[in-house]
Coordinates of C-alpha atoms and ligand atoms in Angstrom, one line a residue:
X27 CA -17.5 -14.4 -7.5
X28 CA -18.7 -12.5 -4.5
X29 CA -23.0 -12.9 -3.4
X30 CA -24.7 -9.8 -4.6
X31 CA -25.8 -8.4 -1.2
X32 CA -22.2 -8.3 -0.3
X33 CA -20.4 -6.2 -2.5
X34 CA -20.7 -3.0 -0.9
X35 CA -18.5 -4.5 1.6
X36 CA -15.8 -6.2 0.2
X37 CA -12.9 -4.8 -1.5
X38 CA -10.7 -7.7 -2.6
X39 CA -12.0 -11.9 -2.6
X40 CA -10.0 -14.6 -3.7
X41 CA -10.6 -18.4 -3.6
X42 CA -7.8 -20.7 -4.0
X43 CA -5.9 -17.9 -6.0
X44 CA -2.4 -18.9 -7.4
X45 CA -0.1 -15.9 -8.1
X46 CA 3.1 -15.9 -9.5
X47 CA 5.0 -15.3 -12.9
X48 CA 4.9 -17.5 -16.2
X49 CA 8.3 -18.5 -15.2
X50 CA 7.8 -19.1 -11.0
X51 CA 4.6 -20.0 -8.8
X52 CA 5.0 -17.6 -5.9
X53 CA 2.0 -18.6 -3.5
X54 CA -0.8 -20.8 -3.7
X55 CA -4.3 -21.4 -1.9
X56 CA -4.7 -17.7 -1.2
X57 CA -8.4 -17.4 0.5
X58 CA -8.9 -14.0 1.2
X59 CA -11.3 -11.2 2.4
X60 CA -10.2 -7.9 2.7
X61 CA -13.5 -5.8 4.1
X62 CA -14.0 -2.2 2.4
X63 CA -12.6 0.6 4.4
X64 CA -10.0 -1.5 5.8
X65 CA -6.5 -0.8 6.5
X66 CA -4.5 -4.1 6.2
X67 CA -1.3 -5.2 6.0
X68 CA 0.8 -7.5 4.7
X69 CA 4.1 -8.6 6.2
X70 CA 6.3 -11.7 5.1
X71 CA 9.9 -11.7 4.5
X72 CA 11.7 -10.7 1.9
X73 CA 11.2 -12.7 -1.3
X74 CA 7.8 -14.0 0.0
X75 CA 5.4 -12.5 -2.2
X76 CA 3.7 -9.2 -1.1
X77 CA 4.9 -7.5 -4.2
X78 CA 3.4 -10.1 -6.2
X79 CA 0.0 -9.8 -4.1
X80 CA -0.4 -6.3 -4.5
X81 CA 0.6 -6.9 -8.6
X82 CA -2.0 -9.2 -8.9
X83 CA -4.5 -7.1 -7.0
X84 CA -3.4 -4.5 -9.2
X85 CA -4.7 -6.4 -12.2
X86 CA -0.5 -5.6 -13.0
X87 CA 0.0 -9.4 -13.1
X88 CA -2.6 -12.0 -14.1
X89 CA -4.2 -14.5 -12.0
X90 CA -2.3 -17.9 -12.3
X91 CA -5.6 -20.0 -11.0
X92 CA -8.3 -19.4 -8.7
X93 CA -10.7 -16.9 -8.1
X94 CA -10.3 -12.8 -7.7
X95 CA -12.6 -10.4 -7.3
X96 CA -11.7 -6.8 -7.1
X97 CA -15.1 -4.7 -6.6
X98 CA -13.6 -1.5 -8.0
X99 CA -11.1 -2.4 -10.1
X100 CA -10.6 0.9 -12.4
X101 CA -10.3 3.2 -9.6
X102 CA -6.8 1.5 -8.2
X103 CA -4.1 3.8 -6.7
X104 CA -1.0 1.8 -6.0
X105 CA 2.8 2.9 -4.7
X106 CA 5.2 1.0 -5.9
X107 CA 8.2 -0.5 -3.8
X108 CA 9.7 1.5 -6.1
X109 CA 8.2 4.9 -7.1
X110 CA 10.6 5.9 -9.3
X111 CA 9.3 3.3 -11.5
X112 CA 6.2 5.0 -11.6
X113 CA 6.7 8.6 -13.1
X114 CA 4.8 10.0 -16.0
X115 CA 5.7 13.7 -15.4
X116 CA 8.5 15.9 -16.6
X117 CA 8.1 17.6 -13.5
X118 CA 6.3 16.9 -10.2
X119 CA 3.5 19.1 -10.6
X120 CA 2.9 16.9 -14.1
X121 CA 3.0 13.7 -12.3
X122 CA 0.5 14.4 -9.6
X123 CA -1.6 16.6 -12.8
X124 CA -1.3 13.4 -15.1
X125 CA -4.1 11.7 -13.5
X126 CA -6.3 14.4 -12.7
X127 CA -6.4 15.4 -16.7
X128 CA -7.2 11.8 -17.4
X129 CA -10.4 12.5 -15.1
X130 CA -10.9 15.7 -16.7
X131 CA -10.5 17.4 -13.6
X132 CA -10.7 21.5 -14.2
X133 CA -7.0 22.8 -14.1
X134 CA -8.1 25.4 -10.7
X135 CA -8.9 21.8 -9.2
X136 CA -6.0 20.4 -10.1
X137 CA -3.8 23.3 -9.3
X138 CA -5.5 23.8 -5.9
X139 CA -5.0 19.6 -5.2
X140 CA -1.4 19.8 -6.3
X141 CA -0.8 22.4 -4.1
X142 CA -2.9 20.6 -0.7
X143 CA -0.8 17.8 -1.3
X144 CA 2.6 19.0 -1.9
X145 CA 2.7 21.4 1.6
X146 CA 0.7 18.8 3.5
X147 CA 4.1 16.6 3.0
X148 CA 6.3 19.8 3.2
X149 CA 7.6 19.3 -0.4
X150 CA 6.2 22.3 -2.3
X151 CA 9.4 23.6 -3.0
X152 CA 9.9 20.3 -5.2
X153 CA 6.5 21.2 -7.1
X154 CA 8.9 22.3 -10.9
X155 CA 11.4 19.8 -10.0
X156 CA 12.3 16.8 -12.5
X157 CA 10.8 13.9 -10.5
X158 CA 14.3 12.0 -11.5
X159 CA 16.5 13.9 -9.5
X160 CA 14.3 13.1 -6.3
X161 CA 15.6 11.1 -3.3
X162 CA 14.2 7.6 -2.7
X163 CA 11.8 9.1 -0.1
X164 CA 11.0 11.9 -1.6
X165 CA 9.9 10.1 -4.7
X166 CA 7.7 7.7 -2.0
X167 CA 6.2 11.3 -0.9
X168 CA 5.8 12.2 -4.6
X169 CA 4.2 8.4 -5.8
X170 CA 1.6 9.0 -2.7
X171 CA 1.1 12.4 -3.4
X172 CA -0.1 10.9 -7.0
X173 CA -2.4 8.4 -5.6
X174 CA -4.1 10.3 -3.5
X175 CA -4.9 13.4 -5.7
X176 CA -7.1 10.6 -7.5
X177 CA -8.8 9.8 -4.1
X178 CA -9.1 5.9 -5.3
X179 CA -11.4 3.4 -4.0
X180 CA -8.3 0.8 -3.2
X181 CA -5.2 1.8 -2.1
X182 CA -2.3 -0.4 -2.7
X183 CA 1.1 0.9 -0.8
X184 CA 4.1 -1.3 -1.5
X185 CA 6.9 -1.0 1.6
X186 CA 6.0 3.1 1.4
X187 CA 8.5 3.8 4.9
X188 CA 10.8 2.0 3.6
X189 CA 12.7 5.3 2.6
X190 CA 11.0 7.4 4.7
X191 CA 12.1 9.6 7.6
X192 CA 9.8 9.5 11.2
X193 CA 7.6 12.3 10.4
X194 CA 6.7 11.6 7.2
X195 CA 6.1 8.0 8.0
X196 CA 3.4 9.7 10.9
X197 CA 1.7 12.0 7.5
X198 CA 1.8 8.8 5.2
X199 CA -0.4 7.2 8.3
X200 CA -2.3 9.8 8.9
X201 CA -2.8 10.1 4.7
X202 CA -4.6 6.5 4.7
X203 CA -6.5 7.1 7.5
X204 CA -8.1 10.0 6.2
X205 CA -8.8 8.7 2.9
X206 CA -10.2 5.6 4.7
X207 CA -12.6 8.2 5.9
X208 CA -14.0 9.5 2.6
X209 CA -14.6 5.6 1.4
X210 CA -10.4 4.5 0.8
X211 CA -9.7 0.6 1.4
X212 CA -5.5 0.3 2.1
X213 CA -3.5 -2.3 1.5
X214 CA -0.1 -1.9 3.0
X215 CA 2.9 -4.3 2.4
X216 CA 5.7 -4.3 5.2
X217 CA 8.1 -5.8 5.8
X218 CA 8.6 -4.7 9.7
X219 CA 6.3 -5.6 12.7
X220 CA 6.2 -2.3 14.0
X221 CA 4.8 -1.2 10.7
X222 CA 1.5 -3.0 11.3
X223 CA 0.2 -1.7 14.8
X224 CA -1.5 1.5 13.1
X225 CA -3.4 -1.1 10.9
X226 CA -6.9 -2.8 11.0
X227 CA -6.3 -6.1 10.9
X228 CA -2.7 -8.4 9.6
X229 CA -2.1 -10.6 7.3
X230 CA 1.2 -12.7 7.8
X231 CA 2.5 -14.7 4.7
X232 CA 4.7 -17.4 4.8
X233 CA 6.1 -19.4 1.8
X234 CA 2.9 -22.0 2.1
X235 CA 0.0 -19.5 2.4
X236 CA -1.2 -17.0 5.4
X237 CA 0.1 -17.7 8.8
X238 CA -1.3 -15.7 10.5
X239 CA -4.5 -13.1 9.9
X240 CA -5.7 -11.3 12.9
X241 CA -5.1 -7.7 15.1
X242 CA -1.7 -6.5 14.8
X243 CA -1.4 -6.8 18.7
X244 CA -1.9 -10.6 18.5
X245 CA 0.9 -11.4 16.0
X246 CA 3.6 -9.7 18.4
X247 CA 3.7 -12.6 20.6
X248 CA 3.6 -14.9 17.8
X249 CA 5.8 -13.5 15.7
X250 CA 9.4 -15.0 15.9
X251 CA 7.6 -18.4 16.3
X252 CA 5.9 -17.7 13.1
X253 CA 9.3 -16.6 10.7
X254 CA 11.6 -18.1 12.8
X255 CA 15.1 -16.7 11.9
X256 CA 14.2 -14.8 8.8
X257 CA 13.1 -11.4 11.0
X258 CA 14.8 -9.8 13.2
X259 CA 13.3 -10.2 16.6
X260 CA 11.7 -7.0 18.4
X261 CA 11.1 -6.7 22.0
X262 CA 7.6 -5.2 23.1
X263 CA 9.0 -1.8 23.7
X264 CA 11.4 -1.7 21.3
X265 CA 8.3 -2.1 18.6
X266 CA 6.8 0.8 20.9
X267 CA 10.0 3.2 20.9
X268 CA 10.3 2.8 17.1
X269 CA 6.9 4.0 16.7
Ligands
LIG319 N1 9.4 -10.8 -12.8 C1 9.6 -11.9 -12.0 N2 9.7 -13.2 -12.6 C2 9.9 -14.3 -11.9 N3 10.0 -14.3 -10.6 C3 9.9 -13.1 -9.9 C4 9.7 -11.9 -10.6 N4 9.6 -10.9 -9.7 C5 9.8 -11.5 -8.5 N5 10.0 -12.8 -8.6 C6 10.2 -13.8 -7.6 O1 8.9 -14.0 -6.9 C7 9.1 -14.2 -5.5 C8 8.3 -13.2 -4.7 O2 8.8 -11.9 -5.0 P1 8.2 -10.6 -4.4 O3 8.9 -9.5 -5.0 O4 6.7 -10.6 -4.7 O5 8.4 -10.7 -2.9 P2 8.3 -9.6 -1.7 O6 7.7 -10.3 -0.6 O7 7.7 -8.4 -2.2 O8 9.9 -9.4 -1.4 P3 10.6 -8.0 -0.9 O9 10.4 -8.0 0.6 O10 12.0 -8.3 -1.3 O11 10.0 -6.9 -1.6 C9 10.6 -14.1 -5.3 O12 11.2 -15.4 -5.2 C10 11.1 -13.3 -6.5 O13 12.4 -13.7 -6.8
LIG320 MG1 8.3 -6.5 -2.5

């Protein structure tokens, strides 16, 4: 459990938290801090364990041991690697309305929200569509759109460029930074370097724990040491020309 005097600042402890599946121990020894109002990220490869992180986070997936300690843990957004996994609505006005009329949120409000976020990602032509017959990214847009209609306390976004074209990746960003503003704490799995440098602070997981946990900046020169042949390197500028 976290002291008393520091729970207005800390979104996420653990203490020698295992995570993993009944079946599978994914990672073990996971000490970690993640400061409220915090945009972090985690990269690893593929396979490592960021889904599985953000799960447990979640509350998705239960602790297997150790301690964690989520200070706001009913007021959880999350994106999910993938979205389409995570429609309620008939339509996409529903899906983005389902969690506002769990709040009780007047329908004007609701309407008005809907329509913010929809143009802010260009997609209000999409706002009767069936949320099935969206394309991987859109349903990414749509998933985000969701979670931040709720405005939640954590923010938990699984890969969300993965399917995403350049300008939308720059909205996403600029998404989580305002919602950092008005209290949001981000958690941002990626699997690409370049992915980090908009972010706080990295966390790097290997397949025995963090390797590495500092300023995006710092992991660039550290980084093909770190995962060896499982990324593929980047040069400086070609990290710079891709963002
Ligand atoms: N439901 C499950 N039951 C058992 N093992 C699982 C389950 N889901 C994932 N795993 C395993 O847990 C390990 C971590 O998977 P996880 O999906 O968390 O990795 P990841 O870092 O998110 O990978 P990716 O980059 O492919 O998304 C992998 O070995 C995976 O095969
Ligand atoms: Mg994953």
């Amino acid at each position: 459990m976290c002291p008393e005097n520091s729970e207005n600042e800390v979104a996420i402890e653990s203490s020698d938290l295992t995570i993993g599946y009944a079946s599978r121990t994914v990672m073990t020894g996971l000490n970690l801090r993640i400061d409220r109002k915090s945009i972090v990220a985690i990269i690893a490869p593929n396979g490592t364990g960021k889904t599985t992180l953000l799960l447990t986070i979640a509350g998705i997936l239960p602790t297997l041991s150790g301690e964690l300690h989520v200070t706001d843990p009913h007021n959880v957004g999350f994106v999910l690697q993938d979205p389409q996994n995570q429609i309620v609505g008939n339509t996409v006005e529903e899906d983005i309305a389902f969690g506002l009329e769990n709040k009780r949120t007047p329908k004007e409000d609701i309407d008005r929200t809907i329509a913010t976020v929809l143009d802010y990602f260009g997609i209000a032509h999409l706002r009767k569509a069936d949320p099935s017959t969206l394309s991987p990214g859109q349903s990414q847009l749509l998933a985000l759109s969701s979670a931040w209609a709720l405005s939640p306390g954590l923010m938990l976004l699984d890969e969300p460029f993965s399917m995403i074209d350049r300008d939308h990746r720059s909205k996403i960003i600029a998404v989580v930074e305002k919602m950092r503003k008005s209290g949001t704490t981000a958690v941002v799995a990626v699997s690409r370097l370049f992915d980090t440098l908009w972010t706080d602070r990295v966390i790097a997981l290997g397949n025995t724990g963090i390797l590495f946990d500092g300023k995006p900046q710092d992991l660039i020169g550290q980084y093909e040491k770190l995962f060896g042949q499982t990324c593929v390197p980047l040069s400086f500028f070609t990290l710079m020309r891709e963002c």
